[in-house]
PDB file of C-alpha atoms and ligand atoms in Angstrom:
ATOM      1  CA  MET M   1      -8.367 -18.617  23.326  1.00 63.00           C
ATOM      2  CA  HIS M   2      -9.059 -15.122  24.660  1.00 74.00           C
ATOM      3  CA  LYS M   3     -12.175 -13.077  23.959  1.00 83.00           C
ATOM      4  CA  ASP M   4     -11.769 -11.214  20.636  1.00 93.00           C
ATOM      5  CA  ILE M   5     -11.037  -7.496  20.869  1.00 97.00           C
ATOM      6  CA  ALA M   6     -12.902  -6.948  17.605  1.00 96.00           C
ATOM      7  CA  THR M   7     -16.517  -7.124  18.728  1.00 96.00           C
ATOM      8  CA  PRO M   8     -18.697  -4.015  19.156  1.00 96.00           C
ATOM      9  CA  LEU M   9     -19.172  -4.762  22.860  1.00 96.00           C
ATOM     10  CA  ARG M  10     -15.530  -5.408  23.754  1.00 97.00           C
ATOM     11  CA  THR M  11     -14.339  -2.436  21.680  1.00 98.00           C
ATOM     12  CA  LYS M  12     -16.783  -0.103  23.444  1.00 97.00           C
ATOM     13  CA  GLU M  13     -15.693  -1.539  26.791  1.00 97.00           C
ATOM     14  CA  ILE M  14     -11.993  -0.869  26.037  1.00 97.00           C
ATOM     15  CA  LEU M  15     -12.646   2.637  24.667  1.00 98.00           C
ATOM     16  CA  GLY M  16     -14.780   3.444  27.730  1.00 98.00           C
ATOM     17  CA  LYS M  17     -12.221   2.091  30.204  1.00 98.00           C
ATOM     18  CA  TYR M  18      -9.548   4.417  28.812  1.00 98.00           C
ATOM     19  CA  GLY M  19     -11.811   7.343  27.843  1.00 98.00           C
ATOM     20  CA  PHE M  20     -10.395   7.062  24.302  1.00 98.00           C
ATOM     21  CA  SER M  21     -11.793   9.387  21.628  1.00 97.00           C
ATOM     22  CA  PHE M  22     -11.173   8.725  17.925  1.00 98.00           C
ATOM     23  CA  LYS M  23      -8.913  11.080  15.956  1.00 97.00           C
ATOM     24  CA  LYS M  24     -10.294  11.399  12.470  1.00 96.00           C
ATOM     25  CA  SER M  25      -7.057  13.051  11.351  1.00 97.00           C
ATOM     26  CA  LEU M  26      -5.204   9.782  12.102  1.00 98.00           C
ATOM     27  CA  GLY M  27      -7.637   7.647  10.094  1.00 97.00           C
ATOM     28  CA  GLN M  28      -8.894   5.868  13.205  1.00 98.00           C
ATOM     29  CA  ASN M  29     -11.624   3.459  12.089  1.00 98.00           C
ATOM     30  CA  PHE M  30     -11.319   0.295  14.157  1.00 98.00           C
ATOM     31  CA  LEU M  31     -12.495  -3.142  13.034  1.00 98.00           C
ATOM     32  CA  ILE M  32     -15.259  -4.709  15.109  1.00 98.00           C
ATOM     33  CA  ASP M  33     -15.855  -7.946  13.173  1.00 97.00           C
ATOM     34  CA  PRO M  34     -13.683 -11.017  13.908  1.00 95.00           C
ATOM     35  CA  ASN M  35     -14.761 -12.688  10.635  1.00 96.00           C
ATOM     36  CA  ILE M  36     -13.201  -9.921   8.556  1.00 97.00           C
ATOM     37  CA  LEU M  37      -9.990 -10.235  10.567  1.00 97.00           C
ATOM     38  CA  ARG M  38      -9.889 -13.997   9.998  1.00 96.00           C
ATOM     39  CA  ASN M  39     -10.383 -13.357   6.277  1.00 97.00           C
ATOM     40  CA  ILE M  40      -7.530 -10.855   6.156  1.00 98.00           C
ATOM     41  CA  THR M  41      -5.076 -13.169   7.904  1.00 97.00           C
ATOM     42  CA  GLU M  42      -6.137 -16.078   5.663  1.00 98.00           C
ATOM     43  CA  HIS M  43      -5.582 -14.026   2.508  1.00 98.00           C
ATOM     44  CA  ALA M  44      -2.165 -12.996   3.865  1.00 98.00           C
ATOM     45  CA  GLY M  45      -1.162 -16.680   4.014  1.00 98.00           C
ATOM     46  CA  LEU M  46       0.363 -16.588   7.494  1.00 98.00           C
ATOM     47  CA  THR M  47       1.948 -19.474   9.381  1.00 98.00           C
ATOM     48  CA  LYS M  48       4.014 -19.674  12.544  1.00 98.00           C
ATOM     49  CA  ASP M  49       7.049 -19.331  10.237  1.00 98.00           C
ATOM     50  CA  THR M  50       5.824 -15.899   9.113  1.00 98.00           C
ATOM     51  CA  ALA M  51       6.808 -12.607  10.713  1.00 98.00           C
ATOM     52  CA  ALA M  52       4.163  -9.910  10.358  1.00 98.00           C
ATOM     53  CA  ILE M  53       4.524  -6.142  10.209  1.00 98.00           C
ATOM     54  CA  GLU M  54       1.393  -4.194  11.100  1.00 98.00           C
ATOM     55  CA  ILE M  55       0.815  -0.500  10.555  1.00 98.00           C
ATOM     56  CA  GLY M  56      -1.590   1.140  12.967  1.00 98.00           C
ATOM     57  CA  PRO M  57      -2.678  -1.516  15.479  1.00 98.00           C
ATOM     58  CA  GLY M  58      -5.297   0.776  17.071  1.00 98.00           C
ATOM     59  CA  ILE M  59      -6.513  -1.143  20.140  1.00 98.00           C
ATOM     60  CA  GLY M  60      -5.111  -4.411  18.792  1.00 98.00           C
ATOM     61  CA  ALA M  61      -8.072  -5.911  16.875  1.00 98.00           C
ATOM     62  CA  LEU M  62      -5.981  -7.215  13.973  1.00 98.00           C
ATOM     63  CA  THR M  63      -2.784  -7.495  16.016  1.00 98.00           C
ATOM     64  CA  GLU M  64      -4.168 -10.298  18.165  1.00 98.00           C
ATOM     65  CA  HIS M  65      -5.186 -12.272  15.063  1.00 98.00           C
ATOM     66  CA  LEU M  66      -1.668 -11.789  13.712  1.00 98.00           C
ATOM     67  CA  ALA M  67      -0.200 -12.875  17.049  1.00 98.00           C
ATOM     68  CA  ARG M  68      -2.291 -16.065  16.921  1.00 97.00           C
ATOM     69  CA  THR M  69      -1.510 -16.964  13.311  1.00 98.00           C
ATOM     70  CA  SER M  70       2.093 -15.840  12.796  1.00 98.00           C
ATOM     71  CA  GLY M  71       5.402 -16.307  14.599  1.00 98.00           C
ATOM     72  CA  LYS M  72       6.098 -12.695  15.541  1.00 98.00           C
ATOM     73  CA  VAL M  73       4.415  -9.311  15.064  1.00 98.00           C
ATOM     74  CA  VAL M  74       5.936  -5.834  14.973  1.00 98.00           C
ATOM     75  CA  ALA M  75       3.351  -3.048  14.859  1.00 98.00           C
ATOM     76  CA  PHE M  76       3.949   0.681  14.270  1.00 98.00           C
ATOM     77  CA  GLU M  77       1.454   2.975  15.995  1.00 98.00           C
ATOM     78  CA  ILE M  78       1.720   6.763  15.756  1.00 98.00           C
ATOM     79  CA  ASP M  79      -0.797   7.618  18.490  1.00 98.00           C
ATOM     80  CA  GLN M  80       0.863   7.634  21.894  1.00 98.00           C
ATOM     81  CA  ARG M  81      -2.521   7.377  23.660  1.00 98.00           C
ATOM     82  CA  LEU M  82      -2.923   3.848  22.259  1.00 98.00           C
ATOM     83  CA  ILE M  83       0.339   2.457  23.665  1.00 98.00           C
ATOM     84  CA  PRO M  84      -0.876   1.754  27.243  1.00 98.00           C
ATOM     85  CA  ILE M  85      -4.154   0.399  25.860  1.00 98.00           C
ATOM     86  CA  LEU M  86      -2.273  -2.030  23.604  1.00 98.00           C
ATOM     87  CA  GLY M  87      -0.107  -3.053  26.588  1.00 98.00           C
ATOM     88  CA  ASP M  88      -3.336  -4.114  28.281  1.00 97.00           C
ATOM     89  CA  THR M  89      -5.304  -5.667  25.376  1.00 98.00           C
ATOM     90  CA  LEU M  90      -2.333  -7.605  23.991  1.00 98.00           C
ATOM     91  CA  SER M  91      -0.969  -8.777  27.359  1.00 97.00           C
ATOM     92  CA  PRO M  92      -1.926 -12.424  26.609  1.00 96.00           C
ATOM     93  CA  TYR M  93       0.491 -12.481  23.652  1.00 97.00           C
ATOM     94  CA  ASP M  94       4.271 -12.638  24.097  1.00 98.00           C
ATOM     95  CA  ASN M  95       5.142 -12.434  20.380  1.00 98.00           C
ATOM     96  CA  VAL M  96       4.104  -8.821  19.738  1.00 98.00           C
ATOM     97  CA  LYS M  97       6.261  -5.703  19.761  1.00 98.00           C
ATOM     98  CA  ILE M  98       4.656  -2.279  19.493  1.00 98.00           C
ATOM     99  CA  ILE M  99       6.722   0.628  18.191  1.00 98.00           C
ATOM    100  CA  ASN M 100       5.345   4.099  18.915  1.00 98.00           C
ATOM    101  CA  LYS M 101       6.355   5.719  15.630  1.00 98.00           C
ATOM    102  CA  ASP M 102       5.045   7.180  12.399  1.00 98.00           C
ATOM    103  CA  VAL M 103       5.733   4.336   9.951  1.00 98.00           C
ATOM    104  CA  LEU M 104       6.657   6.879   7.286  1.00 98.00           C
ATOM    105  CA  GLU M 105       9.584   7.996   9.438  1.00 98.00           C
ATOM    106  CA  ALA M 106      10.632   4.568  10.659  1.00 98.00           C
ATOM    107  CA  ASP M 107      13.709   2.695   9.473  1.00 98.00           C
ATOM    108  CA  VAL M 108      11.711  -0.433   8.685  1.00 98.00           C
ATOM    109  CA  GLU M 109      14.652  -2.295   7.183  1.00 98.00           C
ATOM    110  CA  SER M 110      16.759  -2.029  10.363  1.00 98.00           C
ATOM    111  CA  ILE M 111      13.775  -3.043  12.464  1.00 98.00           C
ATOM    112  CA  ILE M 112      13.259  -6.132  10.281  1.00 98.00           C
ATOM    113  CA  GLN M 113      16.924  -7.037  10.762  1.00 98.00           C
ATOM    114  CA  GLU M 114      16.735  -6.551  14.528  1.00 98.00           C
ATOM    115  CA  GLU M 115      13.379  -8.169  15.196  1.00 98.00           C
ATOM    116  CA  PHE M 116      12.938 -10.875  12.573  1.00 98.00           C
ATOM    117  CA  GLU M 117      16.179 -12.804  12.715  1.00 97.00           C
ATOM    118  CA  GLY M 118      15.610 -16.337  11.421  1.00 96.00           C
ATOM    119  CA  TYR M 119      12.370 -15.465   9.588  1.00 98.00           C
ATOM    120  CA  ASP M 120      12.459 -15.898   5.795  1.00 97.00           C
ATOM    121  CA  ASP M 121       8.793 -15.111   5.285  1.00 98.00           C
ATOM    122  CA  ILE M 122       7.737 -11.552   6.131  1.00 98.00           C
ATOM    123  CA  MET M 123       4.307 -10.084   5.348  1.00 98.00           C
ATOM    124  CA  VAL M 124       2.866  -6.609   5.920  1.00 98.00           C
ATOM    125  CA  VAL M 125      -0.726  -6.915   7.113  1.00 98.00           C
ATOM    126  CA  ALA M 126      -2.806  -3.900   8.156  1.00 98.00           C
ATOM    127  CA  ASN M 127      -6.037  -1.991   8.213  1.00 98.00           C
ATOM    128  CA  LEU M 128      -4.354   1.137   6.895  1.00 98.00           C
ATOM    129  CA  PRO M 129      -5.044   4.715   7.988  1.00 98.00           C
ATOM    130  CA  TYR M 130      -6.783   5.949   4.823  1.00 96.00           C
ATOM    131  CA  TYR M 131      -5.245   9.449   4.795  1.00 96.00           C
ATOM    132  CA  VAL M 132      -1.809   7.960   4.067  1.00 97.00           C
ATOM    133  CA  THR M 133      -2.560   4.709   2.230  1.00 97.00           C
ATOM    134  CA  THR M 134      -0.559   5.460  -0.909  1.00 97.00           C
ATOM    135  CA  PRO M 135       2.583   6.932   0.718  1.00 98.00           C
ATOM    136  CA  ILE M 136       2.770   3.947   3.085  1.00 98.00           C
ATOM    137  CA  ILE M 137       2.454   1.332   0.311  1.00 98.00           C
ATOM    138  CA  LEU M 138       4.927   3.157  -1.938  1.00 96.00           C
ATOM    139  CA  LYS M 139       7.448   3.536   0.900  1.00 97.00           C
ATOM    140  CA  LEU M 140       7.299  -0.185   1.712  1.00 97.00           C
ATOM    141  CA  LEU M 141       7.806  -1.137  -1.942  1.00 96.00           C
ATOM    142  CA  MET M 142      10.382   1.453  -2.948  1.00 93.00           C
ATOM    143  CA  GLU M 143      12.616   0.643   0.018  1.00 95.00           C
ATOM    144  CA  ARG M 144      12.821  -2.900  -1.388  1.00 93.00           C
ATOM    145  CA  LEU M 145      12.298  -4.502   1.981  1.00 97.00           C
ATOM    146  CA  PRO M 146      12.786  -8.274   2.221  1.00 97.00           C
ATOM    147  CA  ILE M 147       9.022  -8.934   2.398  1.00 98.00           C
ATOM    148  CA  ARG M 148       6.844 -11.483   0.555  1.00 98.00           C
ATOM    149  CA  GLY M 149       4.066  -8.993   0.151  1.00 98.00           C
ATOM    150  CA  ILE M 150       1.448  -6.666   1.570  1.00 98.00           C
ATOM    151  CA  CYS M 151      -2.151  -7.591   2.424  1.00 98.00           C
ATOM    152  CA  VAL M 152      -4.092  -4.545   3.562  1.00 98.00           C
ATOM    153  CA  MET M 153      -7.489  -2.970   4.007  1.00 98.00           C
ATOM    154  CA  LEU M 154      -7.806   0.325   2.129  1.00 98.00           C
ATOM    155  CA  GLN M 155     -10.328   2.573   0.399  1.00 98.00           C
ATOM    156  CA  LYS M 156     -11.966   0.528  -2.383  1.00 98.00           C
ATOM    157  CA  GLU M 157     -11.341   3.375  -4.821  1.00 97.00           C
ATOM    158  CA  VAL M 158      -7.575   3.230  -4.158  1.00 98.00           C
ATOM    159  CA  GLY M 159      -7.637  -0.571  -4.414  1.00 98.00           C
ATOM    160  CA  ASP M 160      -9.378  -0.246  -7.792  1.00 98.00           C
ATOM    161  CA  ARG M 161      -6.656   2.131  -9.014  1.00 98.00           C
ATOM    162  CA  ILE M 162      -3.809  -0.051  -7.725  1.00 98.00           C
ATOM    163  CA  SER M 163      -5.114  -3.230  -9.399  1.00 97.00           C
ATOM    164  CA  ALA M 164      -6.438  -1.578 -12.595  1.00 97.00           C
ATOM    165  CA  LYS M 165      -5.675  -2.948 -16.052  1.00 96.00           C
ATOM    166  CA  PRO M 166      -4.798  -0.798 -19.107  1.00 96.00           C
ATOM    167  CA  GLY M 167      -7.786   0.679 -20.929  1.00 95.00           C
ATOM    168  CA  THR M 168      -9.852   1.243 -17.780  1.00 96.00           C
ATOM    169  CA  LYS M 169     -10.601   4.607 -16.218  1.00 94.00           C
ATOM    170  CA  GLU M 170      -8.916   3.579 -12.948  1.00 97.00           C
ATOM    171  CA  TYR M 171      -5.593   2.742 -14.670  1.00 97.00           C
ATOM    172  CA  GLY M 172      -2.897   5.336 -14.025  1.00 96.00           C
ATOM    173  CA  SER M 173       0.614   5.995 -12.739  1.00 95.00           C
ATOM    174  CA  LEU M 174      -0.284   4.473  -9.338  1.00 96.00           C
ATOM    175  CA  SER M 175      -1.363   1.185 -10.999  1.00 97.00           C
ATOM    176  CA  ILE M 176       1.929   1.097 -12.887  1.00 97.00           C
ATOM    177  CA  ALA M 177       4.122   2.017  -9.906  1.00 96.00           C
ATOM    178  CA  ILE M 178       2.633  -0.742  -7.788  1.00 97.00           C
ATOM    179  CA  GLN M 179       2.303  -3.381 -10.523  1.00 97.00           C
ATOM    180  CA  TYR M 180       5.943  -2.780 -11.417  1.00 96.00           C
ATOM    181  CA  TYR M 181       6.938  -4.165  -8.006  1.00 96.00           C
ATOM    182  CA  THR M 182       4.059  -6.546  -7.295  1.00 98.00           C
ATOM    183  CA  GLU M 183       1.188  -8.611  -8.599  1.00 97.00           C
ATOM    184  CA  ALA M 184      -1.907  -6.850  -7.293  1.00 97.00           C
ATOM    185  CA  GLU M 185      -5.216  -8.561  -6.536  1.00 97.00           C
ATOM    186  CA  MET M 186      -8.353  -7.254  -4.844  1.00 97.00           C
ATOM    187  CA  VAL M 187      -9.351 -10.123  -2.629  1.00 97.00           C
ATOM    188  CA  MET M 188     -12.418  -8.801  -0.834  1.00 97.00           C
ATOM    189  CA  THR M 189     -14.733  -5.814  -0.609  1.00 97.00           C
ATOM    190  CA  VAL M 190     -15.782  -4.855   2.876  1.00 97.00           C
ATOM    191  CA  PRO M 191     -18.967  -3.148   4.130  1.00 96.00           C
ATOM    192  CA  LYS M 192     -18.768   0.038   6.228  1.00 97.00           C
ATOM    193  CA  THR M 193     -20.626  -1.676   9.065  1.00 96.00           C
ATOM    194  CA  VAL M 194     -17.534  -3.601  10.231  1.00 97.00           C
ATOM    195  CA  PHE M 195     -15.822  -0.406  11.417  1.00 98.00           C
ATOM    196  CA  MET M 196     -16.199   1.832  14.432  1.00 98.00           C
ATOM    197  CA  PRO M 197     -16.738   4.672  13.598  1.00 97.00           C
ATOM    198  CA  GLN M 198     -17.907   3.874  10.055  1.00 97.00           C
ATOM    199  CA  PRO M 199     -15.760   5.515   7.349  1.00 96.00           C
ATOM    200  CA  ASN M 200     -17.350   7.647   4.618  1.00 94.00           C
ATOM    201  CA  VAL M 201     -15.899   5.515   1.836  1.00 96.00           C
ATOM    202  CA  ASP M 202     -16.183   1.867   0.757  1.00 96.00           C
ATOM    203  CA  SER M 203     -13.327  -0.435   1.723  1.00 98.00           C
ATOM    204  CA  ALA M 204     -11.552  -3.429   0.252  1.00 98.00           C
ATOM    205  CA  VAL M 205      -8.663  -5.765   0.979  1.00 98.00           C
ATOM    206  CA  ILE M 206      -5.848  -5.916  -1.528  1.00 98.00           C
ATOM    207  CA  ARG M 207      -2.995  -8.415  -1.721  1.00 98.00           C
ATOM    208  CA  LEU M 208       0.294  -7.348  -3.314  1.00 98.00           C
ATOM    209  CA  THR M 209       2.770 -10.157  -3.956  1.00 98.00           C
ATOM    210  CA  LYS M 210       6.297  -8.978  -4.673  1.00 97.00           C
ATOM    211  CA  ARG M 211       7.609  -9.966  -8.090  1.00 96.00           C
ATOM    212  CA  GLU M 212      10.929 -11.784  -8.471  1.00 93.00           C
ATOM    213  CA  GLN M 213      11.576  -9.761 -11.635  1.00 93.00           C
ATOM    214  CA  PRO M 214       9.953  -6.529 -12.807  1.00 94.00           C
ATOM    215  CA  PRO M 215       7.455  -7.040 -15.672  1.00 95.00           C
ATOM    216  CA  VAL M 216       9.715  -4.962 -17.929  1.00 96.00           C
ATOM    217  CA  GLU M 217      13.470  -4.277 -17.876  1.00 96.00           C
ATOM    218  CA  VAL M 218      14.210  -0.539 -18.191  1.00 97.00           C
ATOM    219  CA  ILE M 219      17.433   1.467 -18.455  1.00 98.00           C
ATOM    220  CA  ASP M 220      16.507   3.761 -15.552  1.00 97.00           C
ATOM    221  CA  GLU M 221      13.643   3.109 -13.124  1.00 95.00           C
ATOM    222  CA  ASP M 222      13.350   6.715 -11.912  1.00 95.00           C
ATOM    223  CA  PHE M 223      13.062   7.944 -15.488  1.00 97.00           C
ATOM    224  CA  PHE M 224      10.488   5.203 -16.256  1.00 98.00           C
ATOM    225  CA  PHE M 225       8.341   6.492 -13.366  1.00 96.00           C
ATOM    226  CA  THR M 226       8.826  10.100 -14.553  1.00 97.00           C
ATOM    227  CA  VAL M 227       7.572   9.101 -18.010  1.00 98.00           C
ATOM    228  CA  THR M 228       4.527   7.258 -16.635  1.00 97.00           C
ATOM    229  CA  ARG M 229       3.573  10.124 -14.280  1.00 96.00           C
ATOM    230  CA  SER M 230       4.033  12.655 -17.121  1.00 97.00           C
ATOM    231  CA  SER M 231       1.862  10.575 -19.451  1.00 97.00           C
ATOM    232  CA  PHE M 232      -1.091  10.758 -17.040  1.00 97.00           C
ATOM    233  CA  ALA M 233      -0.647  14.427 -16.042  1.00 96.00           C
ATOM    234  CA  GLN M 234      -3.894  15.295 -17.858  1.00 95.00           C
ATOM    235  CA  ARG M 235      -5.898  12.187 -18.612  1.00 91.00           C
ATOM    236  CA  ARG M 236      -7.809  13.686 -21.542  1.00 92.00           C
ATOM    237  CA  LYS M 237      -4.647  14.797 -23.341  1.00 96.00           C
ATOM    238  CA  THR M 238      -2.781  12.606 -25.819  1.00 97.00           C
ATOM    239  CA  ILE M 239       0.484  11.028 -24.773  1.00 98.00           C
ATOM    240  CA  LEU M 240       2.356  13.414 -27.087  1.00 98.00           C
ATOM    241  CA  ASN M 241       0.780  16.490 -25.489  1.00 97.00           C
ATOM    242  CA  ASN M 242       1.402  15.256 -21.967  1.00 98.00           C
ATOM    243  CA  LEU M 243       5.043  14.394 -22.665  1.00 98.00           C
ATOM    244  CA  THR M 244       5.795  17.709 -24.406  1.00 98.00           C
ATOM    245  CA  SER M 245       4.211  19.696 -21.590  1.00 97.00           C
ATOM    246  CA  GLN M 246       5.645  17.637 -18.698  1.00 97.00           C
ATOM    247  CA  LEU M 247       9.173  16.524 -19.630  1.00 97.00           C
ATOM    248  CA  PRO M 248      11.943  19.123 -19.172  1.00 96.00           C
ATOM    249  CA  HIS M 249      12.191  21.293 -22.334  1.00 96.00           C
ATOM    250  CA  GLY M 250       9.579  18.977 -23.836  1.00 96.00           C
ATOM    251  CA  LYS M 251       8.204  21.597 -26.207  1.00 96.00           C
ATOM    252  CA  GLU M 252      11.610  22.237 -27.799  1.00 97.00           C
ATOM    253  CA  LYS M 253      12.220  18.481 -27.947  1.00 97.00           C
ATOM    254  CA  LYS M 254       8.908  17.635 -29.623  1.00 97.00           C
ATOM    255  CA  GLU M 255      10.602  16.081 -32.672  1.00 97.00           C
ATOM    256  CA  LEU M 256      12.744  13.848 -30.451  1.00 97.00           C
ATOM    257  CA  ILE M 257       9.649  12.793 -28.493  1.00 98.00           C
ATOM    258  CA  LEU M 258       7.884  11.917 -31.757  1.00 98.00           C
ATOM    259  CA  GLU M 259      10.911   9.910 -32.800  1.00 98.00           C
ATOM    260  CA  ALA M 260      10.926   8.023 -29.488  1.00 98.00           C
ATOM    261  CA  LEU M 261       7.179   7.316 -29.729  1.00 98.00           C
ATOM    262  CA  SER M 262       7.710   5.897 -33.198  1.00 98.00           C
ATOM    263  CA  LYS M 263      10.670   3.791 -32.030  1.00 98.00           C
ATOM    264  CA  ALA M 264       8.529   2.383 -29.198  1.00 98.00           C
ATOM    265  CA  GLY M 265       5.647   1.688 -31.614  1.00 97.00           C
ATOM    266  CA  VAL M 266       3.256   4.059 -29.798  1.00 98.00           C
ATOM    267  CA  GLU M 267       0.928   6.297 -31.831  1.00 98.00           C
ATOM    268  CA  PRO M 268       1.296   9.924 -30.610  1.00 98.00           C
ATOM    269  CA  SER M 269      -2.500  10.304 -30.535  1.00 97.00           C
ATOM    270  CA  ARG M 270      -2.976   7.557 -27.919  1.00 97.00           C
ATOM    271  CA  ARG M 271      -3.766   8.343 -24.300  1.00 97.00           C
ATOM    272  CA  GLY M 272      -1.600   7.143 -21.420  1.00 96.00           C
ATOM    273  CA  GLU M 273      -4.377   4.938 -20.071  1.00 96.00           C
ATOM    274  CA  THR M 274      -4.148   2.661 -23.152  1.00 97.00           C
ATOM    275  CA  LEU M 275      -0.443   1.794 -22.774  1.00 97.00           C
ATOM    276  CA  SER M 276       0.680  -1.416 -21.081  1.00 97.00           C
ATOM    277  CA  ILE M 277       3.628  -1.447 -18.645  1.00 97.00           C
ATOM    278  CA  GLN M 278       5.722  -3.043 -21.434  1.00 97.00           C
ATOM    279  CA  GLU M 279       4.869  -0.178 -23.807  1.00 98.00           C
ATOM    280  CA  PHE M 280       5.775   2.383 -21.141  1.00 98.00           C
ATOM    281  CA  GLY M 281       9.072   0.521 -20.674  1.00 98.00           C
ATOM    282  CA  ALA M 282       9.876   0.672 -24.402  1.00 98.00           C
ATOM    283  CA  LEU M 283       8.867   4.345 -24.528  1.00 98.00           C
ATOM    284  CA  SER M 284      10.910   5.284 -21.483  1.00 98.00           C
ATOM    285  CA  ASP M 285      14.021   3.576 -22.942  1.00 98.00           C
ATOM    286  CA  ALA M 286      13.497   5.330 -26.307  1.00 98.00           C
ATOM    287  CA  LEU M 287      13.154   8.730 -24.586  1.00 98.00           C
ATOM    288  CA  TYR M 288      16.010   8.151 -22.150  1.00 98.00           C
ATOM    289  CA  PRO M 289      18.969   9.261 -24.349  1.00 97.00           C
ATOM    290  CA  HIS M 290      17.194  12.550 -25.184  1.00 96.00           C
ATOM    291  CA  PHE M 291      16.578  13.538 -21.549  1.00 96.00           C
ATOM    292  CA  ASN M 292      19.668  12.269 -19.732  1.00 92.00           C
TER     293      ASN M 292
HETATM  294  N1  LIG A   1      -5.674  -1.984  13.194  1.00 77.37           N
HETATM  295  C1  LIG A   1      -6.753  -1.328  13.900  1.00 77.37           C
HETATM  296  C2  LIG A   1      -8.061  -1.967  13.527  1.00 77.37           C
HETATM  297  O1  LIG A   1      -8.114  -2.565  12.453  1.00 77.37           O
HETATM  298  O2  LIG A   1      -9.024  -1.832  14.285  1.00 77.37           O
HETATM  299  C3  LIG A   1      -6.783   0.186  13.641  1.00 77.37           C
HETATM  300  C4  LIG A   1      -6.812   0.607  12.185  1.00 77.37           C
HETATM  301  S1  LIG A   1      -7.095   2.321  11.943  1.00 77.37           S
HETATM  302  C5  LIG A   1      -7.821   2.271  10.323  1.00 77.37           C
HETATM  303  C6  LIG A   1      -5.505   3.014  11.554  1.00 77.37           C
HETATM  304  C7  LIG A   1      -4.496   3.088  12.700  1.00 77.37           C
HETATM  305  O3  LIG A   1      -3.274   3.646  12.182  1.00 77.37           O
HETATM  306  C8  LIG A   1      -4.871   3.977  13.868  1.00 77.37           C
HETATM  307  O4  LIG A   1      -4.611   3.300  15.060  1.00 77.37           O
HETATM  308  C9  LIG A   1      -3.939   5.196  13.738  1.00 77.37           C
HETATM  309  O5  LIG A   1      -3.648   5.816  14.972  1.00 77.37           O
HETATM  310  C10 LIG A   1      -2.721   4.579  13.099  1.00 77.37           C
HETATM  311  N2  LIG A   1      -1.877   5.496  12.284  1.00 77.37           N
HETATM  312  C11 LIG A   1      -2.273   6.579  11.583  1.00 77.37           C
HETATM  313  N3  LIG A   1      -1.240   7.128  10.913  1.00 77.37           N
HETATM  314  C12 LIG A   1      -0.150   6.358  11.194  1.00 77.37           C
HETATM  315  C13 LIG A   1       1.224   6.420  10.807  1.00 77.37           C
HETATM  316  N4  LIG A   1       1.665   7.369   9.976  1.00 77.37           N
HETATM  317  N5  LIG A   1       2.075   5.491  11.307  1.00 77.37           N
HETATM  318  C14 LIG A   1       1.620   4.508  12.155  1.00 77.37           C
HETATM  319  N6  LIG A   1       0.331   4.410  12.545  1.00 77.37           N
HETATM  320  C15 LIG A   1      -0.550   5.311  12.076  1.00 77.37           C
END
């Protein structure tokens, strides 16, 4: 077994050797605690039959743990300066491929097809760059990639919103979007001290397991998401007020919206944060004929 990259000493040594300076704009907070990395890979449920996708390998702290515990790793790194460093730090591992690309612009599906032939179990595992946490997770889910799930470090506040239940102040359109595709669990909160440099926010690890079936069948998924986003446009407003102000020609269609609310069994005076995914599904289907 090689010396872990993720210790304060080794990380400083690597950064010094290459004269690397952190770019805050790229969310560069590297992990320097091997225990946290072991925890992440354990929660991801990896075996040698798993292929892992990593976003943002940095200097390879998590990547080497993935290389040890899974069959193959493909990692997307946007920062060109890190590519030669990764070539050095990950040289003991022959099952890692680094792709120098912004993951948001990558054709992840084609890469899965090319790189993971023969693997039925694919997991995304990462310590995400915090400035793009939500777009990355939504891209991976909305592209309906053949993955088992996503186990990632993120800002605790975003993790709270993703895993929130109805009736809580964290519950919103992000909770619904992600819980529509996955079962979301916060598996661990993480102190700032395990990062270099330390981030300004608290962190957590979340595990998203893709659902076989969505929790509610709807006529039109895009419209369902439009209805949920509209319902949370102003949290203090009632669902009726949000829908009339947000849906196209909503004010003129107020009577039809009231009719749809009644059909879905939702009181117009309720707030979006009190509706379950099933209620949003019923509401979206009742509104659908009036807006399409
Ligand atoms: N995995 C390393 C670790 O845990 O120490 C580094 C994690 S650091 C929080 C985030 C990494 O994502 C950085 O290496 C950064 O350069 C990279 N990154 C930022 N934006 C990216 C993007 N859009 N696509 C791919 N990588 C990105």
